[in-house]
Amino acid sequence: MRFSFALATLAAVCSVQADNILIQVGANNALTFSPSNITAKVGDTIAFQFQSKNHSITQSSFASPCVKSGVVDSGFQFVTPGQAQLPQYSFNVTDLNPLWFFCAQTNPANHCNAGMVFSVNANETSPKTFAAFQALAMGNSGAIASSVAASVVASVTSAAAGAINTATSDIASVVQQGTSILPSVISDATSVIGNGVSDATAAAGAAASDAAKAAGGLIGAGVRVNANSLTFLVGLGVAVHLLL
C-alpha cells in the first residue's frame, strides 16, 4: 500500500515538473516556427501545431541544417484554409543536448533556405547559437562569422575580468600583510631608539660623575680647572662609557 502511494506521489511530482510546450508552425501563413528557439528540460513534451500550408518538423544537425538527421520527423502536414481540426505532432525531451530542426518542404520554395528552422536548448554562449544555425541554413556565412566573433569576444572579456579580479585580490592581500607587520616594525624601532637614549643618558651621568671626581682631584692637587676643561672631561667620559 505504501509502495503504491509512493509511486503515485512520484508520478504526480513528475507530471507537475514536466511542461507541455506548444510550437505554432506556419502561423499567419509565415515560414516560421513560433517560437523558433526554446529551452526545455528532460521530461518536457514539445507539441507542434500545423496551422497553414504544408510543413514538416524534421530533425537535422547544426552542421547541416537542411539535411534530415535523427529520428524526429512529422512528415508533411497539409492544412487547408479554414481547417477546423489542426494536425499536431509531439515528442518528449530525453536529455539537455541541443536539438536542431527544419521544415523539409521545398515546393514551391525551399523553406529551410528561407530560415524556417527550430532549435531546442541551443547554447547561446557558444558559436552554435540559434542565429548561427539559421544563418547557416540560409547560406549567410557573414552572420555565422559575426556570431562566432561575438562568442570569442565574450570569452576573452570573461577571462580578462577573471584576471583583474585575481590581481586585485593579490594586491589587497599584500597590503593587508604589510599593514599587519607595520606596527611590529614601528615597535621594534621605538624600542631600539629608547634603548639607545637610555644608554646615552646613563653614560652621560656616569661620565659627569667621573669628571666631577677627576676635577675634584685636580683641584685638590692645586690644579686650576675651568669650564672648558670640565666639559672636555665629561665628553671624554661619555665616549669611554659608550665604547665600553
PDB file of C-alpha atoms in Angstrom:
ATOM      1  CA  MET A   1       0.000   0.000   0.000  1.00  0.00           C
ATOM      2  CA  ARG A   2       2.751   2.416   0.978  1.00  0.00           C
ATOM      3  CA  PHE A   3       4.738   1.456  -2.136  1.00  0.00           C
ATOM      4  CA  SER A   4       1.741   2.198  -4.359  1.00  0.00           C
ATOM      5  CA  PHE A   5       1.255   5.540  -2.625  1.00  0.00           C
ATOM      6  CA  ALA A   6       4.944   6.399  -3.147  1.00  0.00           C
ATOM      7  CA  LEU A   7       4.694   5.588  -6.852  1.00  0.00           C
ATOM      8  CA  ALA A   8       1.579   7.699  -7.193  1.00  0.00           C
ATOM      9  CA  THR A   9       3.276  10.610  -5.408  1.00  0.00           C
ATOM     10  CA  LEU A  10       6.361  10.321  -7.615  1.00  0.00           C
ATOM     11  CA  ALA A  11       4.219  10.257 -10.744  1.00  0.00           C
ATOM     12  CA  ALA A  12       2.334  13.339  -9.554  1.00  0.00           C
ATOM     13  CA  VAL A  13       5.583  15.221  -8.877  1.00  0.00           C
ATOM     14  CA  CYS A  14       6.968  14.306 -12.298  1.00  0.00           C
ATOM     15  CA  SER A  15       3.771  15.382 -14.011  1.00  0.00           C
ATOM     16  CA  VAL A  16       3.892  18.749 -12.221  1.00  0.00           C
ATOM     17  CA  GLN A  17       7.525  19.322 -13.128  1.00  0.00           C
ATOM     18  CA  ALA A  18       7.166  18.406 -16.816  1.00  0.00           C
ATOM     19  CA  ASP A  19       5.895  21.094 -19.189  1.00  0.00           C
ATOM     20  CA  ASN A  20       3.945  20.948 -22.431  1.00  0.00           C
ATOM     21  CA  ILE A  21       5.450  23.444 -24.869  1.00  0.00           C
ATOM     22  CA  LEU A  22       3.344  24.431 -27.877  1.00  0.00           C
ATOM     23  CA  ILE A  23       5.059  25.459 -31.109  1.00  0.00           C
ATOM     24  CA  GLN A  24       2.955  27.037 -33.868  1.00  0.00           C
ATOM     25  CA  VAL A  25       4.042  26.002 -37.364  1.00  0.00           C
ATOM     26  CA  GLY A  26       3.296  28.398 -40.211  1.00  0.00           C
ATOM     27  CA  ALA A  27       1.182  30.774 -38.113  1.00  0.00           C
ATOM     28  CA  ASN A  28      -0.308  33.606 -40.210  1.00  0.00           C
ATOM     29  CA  ASN A  29       0.965  31.810 -43.344  1.00  0.00           C
ATOM     30  CA  ALA A  30       4.551  32.713 -42.418  1.00  0.00           C
ATOM     31  CA  LEU A  31       7.515  30.386 -42.938  1.00  0.00           C
ATOM     32  CA  THR A  32       8.299  30.198 -39.243  1.00  0.00           C
ATOM     33  CA  PHE A  33       8.172  28.107 -36.119  1.00  0.00           C
ATOM     34  CA  SER A  34       6.825  30.236 -33.281  1.00  0.00           C
ATOM     35  CA  PRO A  35       8.717  30.356 -31.004  1.00  0.00           C
ATOM     36  CA  SER A  36      11.722  29.232 -33.025  1.00  0.00           C
ATOM     37  CA  ASN A  37      14.221  28.720 -30.189  1.00  0.00           C
ATOM     38  CA  ILE A  38      13.257  27.316 -26.783  1.00  0.00           C
ATOM     39  CA  THR A  39      14.778  25.962 -23.582  1.00  0.00           C
ATOM     40  CA  ALA A  40      13.330  22.666 -22.361  1.00  0.00           C
ATOM     41  CA  LYS A  41      14.142  20.236 -19.581  1.00  0.00           C
ATOM     42  CA  VAL A  42      14.150  16.456 -19.502  1.00  0.00           C
ATOM     43  CA  GLY A  43      10.587  15.149 -19.480  1.00  0.00           C
ATOM     44  CA  ASP A  44       9.031  18.128 -21.253  1.00  0.00           C
ATOM     45  CA  THR A  45       6.750  17.497 -24.218  1.00  0.00           C
ATOM     46  CA  ILE A  46       7.141  19.680 -27.295  1.00  0.00           C
ATOM     47  CA  ALA A  47       3.982  19.790 -29.407  1.00  0.00           C
ATOM     48  CA  PHE A  48       3.888  21.248 -32.925  1.00  0.00           C
ATOM     49  CA  GLN A  49       0.581  22.567 -34.206  1.00  0.00           C
ATOM     50  CA  PHE A  50       0.497  22.949 -38.005  1.00  0.00           C
ATOM     51  CA  GLN A  51      -1.609  25.989 -38.907  1.00  0.00           C
ATOM     52  CA  SER A  52      -1.152  26.565 -42.636  1.00  0.00           C
ATOM     53  CA  LYS A  53       0.154  25.258 -45.957  1.00  0.00           C
ATOM     54  CA  ASN A  54       2.207  22.032 -45.966  1.00  0.00           C
ATOM     55  CA  HIS A  55       5.065  21.941 -43.481  1.00  0.00           C
ATOM     56  CA  SER A  56       7.078  19.402 -41.508  1.00  0.00           C
ATOM     57  CA  ILE A  57       9.212  19.348 -38.384  1.00  0.00           C
ATOM     58  CA  THR A  58      12.299  17.336 -39.298  1.00  0.00           C
ATOM     59  CA  GLN A  59      15.396  16.788 -37.188  1.00  0.00           C
ATOM     60  CA  SER A  60      18.791  17.760 -38.622  1.00  0.00           C
ATOM     61  CA  SER A  61      22.203  18.803 -37.273  1.00  0.00           C
ATOM     62  CA  PHE A  62      23.937  22.111 -36.699  1.00  0.00           C
ATOM     63  CA  ALA A  63      26.499  21.366 -39.405  1.00  0.00           C
ATOM     64  CA  SER A  64      23.808  20.525 -41.998  1.00  0.00           C
ATOM     65  CA  PRO A  65      20.639  22.423 -41.054  1.00  0.00           C
ATOM     66  CA  CYS A  66      18.625  21.381 -44.118  1.00  0.00           C
ATOM     67  CA  VAL A  67      19.539  17.674 -44.196  1.00  0.00           C
ATOM     68  CA  LYS A  68      17.492  15.119 -42.259  1.00  0.00           C
ATOM     69  CA  SER A  69      19.474  13.570 -39.404  1.00  0.00           C
ATOM     70  CA  GLY A  70      17.744  11.931 -36.443  1.00  0.00           C
ATOM     71  CA  VAL A  71      14.520  10.188 -35.547  1.00  0.00           C
ATOM     72  CA  VAL A  72      12.135  13.135 -35.176  1.00  0.00           C
ATOM     73  CA  ASP A  73      10.175  13.700 -38.377  1.00  0.00           C
ATOM     74  CA  SER A  74       6.499  14.566 -38.595  1.00  0.00           C
ATOM     75  CA  GLY A  75       6.285  14.174 -42.340  1.00  0.00           C
ATOM     76  CA  PHE A  76       4.364  16.801 -44.305  1.00  0.00           C
ATOM     77  CA  GLN A  77       1.219  18.082 -42.577  1.00  0.00           C
ATOM     78  CA  PHE A  78      -1.123  19.660 -45.116  1.00  0.00           C
ATOM     79  CA  VAL A  79      -3.593  22.254 -43.802  1.00  0.00           C
ATOM     80  CA  THR A  80      -6.400  23.680 -45.918  1.00  0.00           C
ATOM     81  CA  PRO A  81      -7.585  27.273 -45.452  1.00  0.00           C
ATOM     82  CA  GLY A  82     -10.154  27.456 -42.657  1.00  0.00           C
ATOM     83  CA  GLN A  83      -9.480  23.903 -41.474  1.00  0.00           C
ATOM     84  CA  ALA A  84     -11.031  23.435 -38.017  1.00  0.00           C
ATOM     85  CA  GLN A  85      -9.017  20.479 -36.747  1.00  0.00           C
ATOM     86  CA  LEU A  86      -5.329  21.336 -36.940  1.00  0.00           C
ATOM     87  CA  PRO A  87      -2.820  18.461 -37.049  1.00  0.00           C
ATOM     88  CA  GLN A  88      -0.251  18.101 -34.278  1.00  0.00           C
ATOM     89  CA  TYR A  89       2.993  16.228 -33.760  1.00  0.00           C
ATOM     90  CA  SER A  90       4.908  15.921 -30.485  1.00  0.00           C
ATOM     91  CA  PHE A  91       7.963  14.328 -28.889  1.00  0.00           C
ATOM     92  CA  ASN A  92       9.477  14.172 -25.399  1.00  0.00           C
ATOM     93  CA  VAL A  93      12.806  15.711 -24.388  1.00  0.00           C
ATOM     94  CA  THR A  94      15.137  12.972 -23.109  1.00  0.00           C
ATOM     95  CA  ASP A  95      18.328  14.972 -22.463  1.00  0.00           C
ATOM     96  CA  LEU A  96      19.630  18.548 -22.410  1.00  0.00           C
ATOM     97  CA  ASN A  97      21.743  18.357 -25.563  1.00  0.00           C
ATOM     98  CA  PRO A  98      20.909  20.928 -28.269  1.00  0.00           C
ATOM     99  CA  LEU A  99      18.407  19.720 -30.879  1.00  0.00           C
ATOM    100  CA  TRP A 100      18.136  21.154 -34.395  1.00  0.00           C
ATOM    101  CA  PHE A 101      15.150  21.015 -36.779  1.00  0.00           C
ATOM    102  CA  PHE A 102      13.902  22.382 -40.095  1.00  0.00           C
ATOM    103  CA  CYS A 103      10.921  22.309 -42.409  1.00  0.00           C
ATOM    104  CA  ALA A 104      11.689  19.887 -45.240  1.00  0.00           C
ATOM    105  CA  GLN A 105       9.283  21.479 -47.731  1.00  0.00           C
ATOM    106  CA  THR A 106      10.970  22.532 -50.988  1.00  0.00           C
ATOM    107  CA  ASN A 107       7.917  23.170 -53.192  1.00  0.00           C
ATOM    108  CA  PRO A 108       7.443  25.791 -54.495  1.00  0.00           C
ATOM    109  CA  ALA A 109      10.376  27.171 -52.467  1.00  0.00           C
ATOM    110  CA  ASN A 110      12.901  25.735 -50.037  1.00  0.00           C
ATOM    111  CA  HIS A 111      11.516  26.592 -46.594  1.00  0.00           C
ATOM    112  CA  CYS A 112      14.747  25.750 -44.768  1.00  0.00           C
ATOM    113  CA  ASN A 113      16.752  28.073 -47.001  1.00  0.00           C
ATOM    114  CA  ALA A 114      14.185  30.752 -46.176  1.00  0.00           C
ATOM    115  CA  GLY A 115      15.099  30.413 -42.489  1.00  0.00           C
ATOM    116  CA  MET A 116      12.313  28.079 -41.333  1.00  0.00           C
ATOM    117  CA  VAL A 117      14.329  26.281 -38.654  1.00  0.00           C
ATOM    118  CA  PHE A 118      13.865  25.466 -34.983  1.00  0.00           C
ATOM    119  CA  SER A 119      16.141  24.625 -32.039  1.00  0.00           C
ATOM    120  CA  VAL A 120      15.880  23.260 -28.507  1.00  0.00           C
ATOM    121  CA  ASN A 121      18.471  24.136 -25.829  1.00  0.00           C
ATOM    122  CA  ALA A 122      20.837  25.944 -28.202  1.00  0.00           C
ATOM    123  CA  ASN A 123      23.867  27.201 -26.268  1.00  0.00           C
ATOM    124  CA  GLU A 124      23.752  30.963 -26.746  1.00  0.00           C
ATOM    125  CA  THR A 125      27.237  31.404 -25.184  1.00  0.00           C
ATOM    126  CA  SER A 126      28.915  29.163 -27.776  1.00  0.00           C
ATOM    127  CA  PRO A 127      29.393  29.514 -31.536  1.00  0.00           C
ATOM    128  CA  LYS A 128      26.431  27.149 -32.031  1.00  0.00           C
ATOM    129  CA  THR A 129      23.648  29.637 -31.387  1.00  0.00           C
ATOM    130  CA  PHE A 130      20.204  29.603 -32.962  1.00  0.00           C
ATOM    131  CA  ALA A 131      21.125  32.688 -35.009  1.00  0.00           C
ATOM    132  CA  ALA A 132      24.213  30.921 -36.376  1.00  0.00           C
ATOM    133  CA  PHE A 133      22.135  27.811 -37.165  1.00  0.00           C
ATOM    134  CA  GLN A 134      19.545  29.852 -39.038  1.00  0.00           C
ATOM    135  CA  ALA A 135      22.236  31.810 -40.883  1.00  0.00           C
ATOM    136  CA  LEU A 136      23.872  28.557 -41.941  1.00  0.00           C
ATOM    137  CA  ALA A 137      20.520  27.272 -43.227  1.00  0.00           C
ATOM    138  CA  MET A 138      20.122  30.457 -45.258  1.00  0.00           C
ATOM    139  CA  GLY A 139      23.698  30.338 -46.537  1.00  0.00           C
ATOM    140  CA  ASN A 140      24.648  33.552 -44.715  1.00  0.00           C
ATOM    141  CA  SER A 141      28.312  32.982 -43.836  1.00  0.00           C
ATOM    142  CA  GLY A 142      28.737  36.610 -42.724  1.00  0.00           C
ATOM    143  CA  ALA A 143      26.183  36.227 -39.961  1.00  0.00           C
ATOM    144  CA  ILE A 144      27.828  32.981 -38.843  1.00  0.00           C
ATOM    145  CA  ALA A 145      31.229  34.670 -38.627  1.00  0.00           C
ATOM    146  CA  SER A 146      29.680  37.531 -36.658  1.00  0.00           C
ATOM    147  CA  SER A 147      28.116  35.090 -34.201  1.00  0.00           C
ATOM    148  CA  VAL A 148      31.403  33.231 -33.722  1.00  0.00           C
ATOM    149  CA  ALA A 149      33.289  36.515 -33.257  1.00  0.00           C
ATOM    150  CA  ALA A 150      30.792  37.660 -30.636  1.00  0.00           C
ATOM    151  CA  SER A 151      31.258  34.384 -28.770  1.00  0.00           C
ATOM    152  CA  VAL A 152      35.052  34.771 -28.834  1.00  0.00           C
ATOM    153  CA  VAL A 153      34.837  38.365 -27.591  1.00  0.00           C
ATOM    154  CA  ALA A 154      32.569  37.260 -24.738  1.00  0.00           C
ATOM    155  CA  SER A 155      35.037  34.520 -23.741  1.00  0.00           C
ATOM    156  CA  VAL A 156      38.026  36.899 -23.822  1.00  0.00           C
ATOM    157  CA  THR A 157      36.127  39.520 -21.820  1.00  0.00           C
ATOM    158  CA  SER A 158      35.222  36.930 -19.198  1.00  0.00           C
ATOM    159  CA  ALA A 159      38.851  35.744 -18.942  1.00  0.00           C
ATOM    160  CA  ALA A 160      40.129  39.335 -18.614  1.00  0.00           C
ATOM    161  CA  ALA A 161      37.629  40.081 -15.868  1.00  0.00           C
ATOM    162  CA  GLY A 162      38.780  36.979 -14.001  1.00  0.00           C
ATOM    163  CA  ALA A 163      42.433  38.015 -14.286  1.00  0.00           C
ATOM    164  CA  ILE A 164      41.659  41.532 -13.000  1.00  0.00           C
ATOM    165  CA  ASN A 165      39.739  40.127 -10.035  1.00  0.00           C
ATOM    166  CA  THR A 166      42.646  37.810  -9.178  1.00  0.00           C
ATOM    167  CA  ALA A 167      45.210  40.640  -9.394  1.00  0.00           C
ATOM    168  CA  THR A 168      43.042  42.911  -7.237  1.00  0.00           C
ATOM    169  CA  SER A 169      42.718  40.176  -4.625  1.00  0.00           C
ATOM    170  CA  ASP A 170      46.504  39.600  -4.589  1.00  0.00           C
ATOM    171  CA  ILE A 171      47.226  43.326  -4.165  1.00  0.00           C
ATOM    172  CA  ALA A 172      44.726  43.587  -1.322  1.00  0.00           C
ATOM    173  CA  SER A 173      46.365  40.604   0.385  1.00  0.00           C
ATOM    174  CA  VAL A 174      49.839  42.178   0.138  1.00  0.00           C
ATOM    175  CA  VAL A 175      48.565  45.495   1.525  1.00  0.00           C
ATOM    176  CA  GLN A 176      46.843  43.691   4.375  1.00  0.00           C
ATOM    177  CA  GLN A 177      50.009  41.771   5.258  1.00  0.00           C
ATOM    178  CA  GLY A 178      52.076  44.972   5.136  1.00  0.00           C
ATOM    179  CA  THR A 179      49.579  46.750   7.373  1.00  0.00           C
ATOM    180  CA  SER A 180      49.703  43.951   9.949  1.00  0.00           C
ATOM    181  CA  ILE A 181      53.544  43.915  10.003  1.00  0.00           C
ATOM    182  CA  LEU A 182      53.986  47.714  10.211  1.00  0.00           C
ATOM    183  CA  PRO A 183      53.023  48.109  13.929  1.00  0.00           C
ATOM    184  CA  SER A 184      55.578  45.444  14.879  1.00  0.00           C
ATOM    185  CA  VAL A 185      58.310  47.194  12.875  1.00  0.00           C
ATOM    186  CA  ILE A 186      57.493  50.554  14.484  1.00  0.00           C
ATOM    187  CA  SER A 187      57.501  48.950  17.936  1.00  0.00           C
ATOM    188  CA  ASP A 188      60.929  47.383  17.354  1.00  0.00           C
ATOM    189  CA  ALA A 189      62.355  50.669  16.060  1.00  0.00           C
ATOM    190  CA  THR A 190      60.956  52.584  19.043  1.00  0.00           C
ATOM    191  CA  SER A 191      62.464  50.037  21.422  1.00  0.00           C
ATOM    192  CA  VAL A 192      65.884  50.338  19.781  1.00  0.00           C
ATOM    193  CA  ILE A 193      65.763  54.139  19.917  1.00  0.00           C
ATOM    194  CA  GLY A 194      64.631  54.035  23.532  1.00  0.00           C
ATOM    195  CA  ASN A 195      67.466  51.709  24.491  1.00  0.00           C
ATOM    196  CA  GLY A 196      69.949  53.988  22.719  1.00  0.00           C
ATOM    197  CA  VAL A 197      68.672  57.061  24.535  1.00  0.00           C
ATOM    198  CA  SER A 198      68.743  55.215  27.840  1.00  0.00           C
ATOM    199  CA  ASP A 199      72.331  54.068  27.266  1.00  0.00           C
ATOM    200  CA  ALA A 200      73.414  57.567  26.272  1.00  0.00           C
ATOM    201  CA  THR A 201      71.753  59.085  29.342  1.00  0.00           C
ATOM    202  CA  ALA A 202      73.383  56.562  31.640  1.00  0.00           C
ATOM    203  CA  ALA A 203      76.776  57.146  30.023  1.00  0.00           C
ATOM    204  CA  ALA A 204      76.415  60.906  30.373  1.00  0.00           C
ATOM    205  CA  GLY A 205      75.551  60.559  34.043  1.00  0.00           C
ATOM    206  CA  ALA A 206      78.464  58.255  34.742  1.00  0.00           C
ATOM    207  CA  ALA A 207      80.828  60.486  32.776  1.00  0.00           C
ATOM    208  CA  ALA A 208      79.687  63.566  34.670  1.00  0.00           C
ATOM    209  CA  SER A 209      80.279  61.768  37.955  1.00  0.00           C
ATOM    210  CA  ASP A 210      83.758  60.669  36.883  1.00  0.00           C
ATOM    211  CA  ALA A 211      84.554  64.138  35.603  1.00  0.00           C
ATOM    212  CA  ALA A 212      83.481  65.660  38.892  1.00  0.00           C
ATOM    213  CA  LYS A 213      85.714  63.248  40.770  1.00  0.00           C
ATOM    214  CA  ALA A 214      88.626  63.964  38.445  1.00  0.00           C
ATOM    215  CA  ALA A 215      88.116  67.707  38.725  1.00  0.00           C
ATOM    216  CA  GLY A 216      87.972  67.429  42.496  1.00  0.00           C
ATOM    217  CA  GLY A 217      91.237  65.517  42.489  1.00  0.00           C
ATOM    218  CA  LEU A 218      92.930  68.077  40.282  1.00  0.00           C
ATOM    219  CA  ILE A 219      91.687  70.966  42.368  1.00  0.00           C
ATOM    220  CA  GLY A 220      92.900  69.198  45.491  1.00  0.00           C
ATOM    221  CA  ALA A 221      96.297  68.887  43.868  1.00  0.00           C
ATOM    222  CA  GLY A 222      96.369  72.622  43.240  1.00  0.00           C
ATOM    223  CA  VAL A 223      95.498  72.467  39.544  1.00  0.00           C
ATOM    224  CA  ARG A 224      93.103  75.117  38.264  1.00  0.00           C
ATOM    225  CA  VAL A 225      90.143  73.613  36.409  1.00  0.00           C
ATOM    226  CA  ASN A 226      87.976  75.909  34.259  1.00  0.00           C
ATOM    227  CA  ALA A 227      84.678  75.254  32.423  1.00  0.00           C
ATOM    228  CA  ASN A 228      86.345  74.209  29.191  1.00  0.00           C
ATOM    229  CA  SER A 229      88.464  71.637  30.964  1.00  0.00           C
ATOM    230  CA  LEU A 230      85.428  70.235  32.766  1.00  0.00           C
ATOM    231  CA  THR A 231      83.447  69.982  29.514  1.00  0.00           C
ATOM    232  CA  PHE A 232      86.314  68.106  27.897  1.00  0.00           C
ATOM    233  CA  LEU A 233      86.493  65.662  30.803  1.00  0.00           C
ATOM    234  CA  VAL A 234      82.731  64.993  30.663  1.00  0.00           C
ATOM    235  CA  GLY A 235      82.790  64.432  26.865  1.00  0.00           C
ATOM    236  CA  LEU A 236      85.759  62.107  27.189  1.00  0.00           C
ATOM    237  CA  GLY A 237      83.958  60.178  29.880  1.00  0.00           C
ATOM    238  CA  VAL A 238      80.801  59.780  27.793  1.00  0.00           C
ATOM    239  CA  ALA A 239      82.822  58.455  24.869  1.00  0.00           C
ATOM    240  CA  VAL A 240      84.636  55.979  27.077  1.00  0.00           C
ATOM    241  CA  HIS A 241      81.386  54.712  28.648  1.00  0.00           C
ATOM    242  CA  LEU A 242      79.665  54.282  25.285  1.00  0.00           C
ATOM    243  CA  LEU A 243      82.639  52.356  23.914  1.00  0.00           C
ATOM    244  CA  LEU A 244      82.651  50.100  26.935  1.00  0.00           C
TER     245      LEU A 244
END
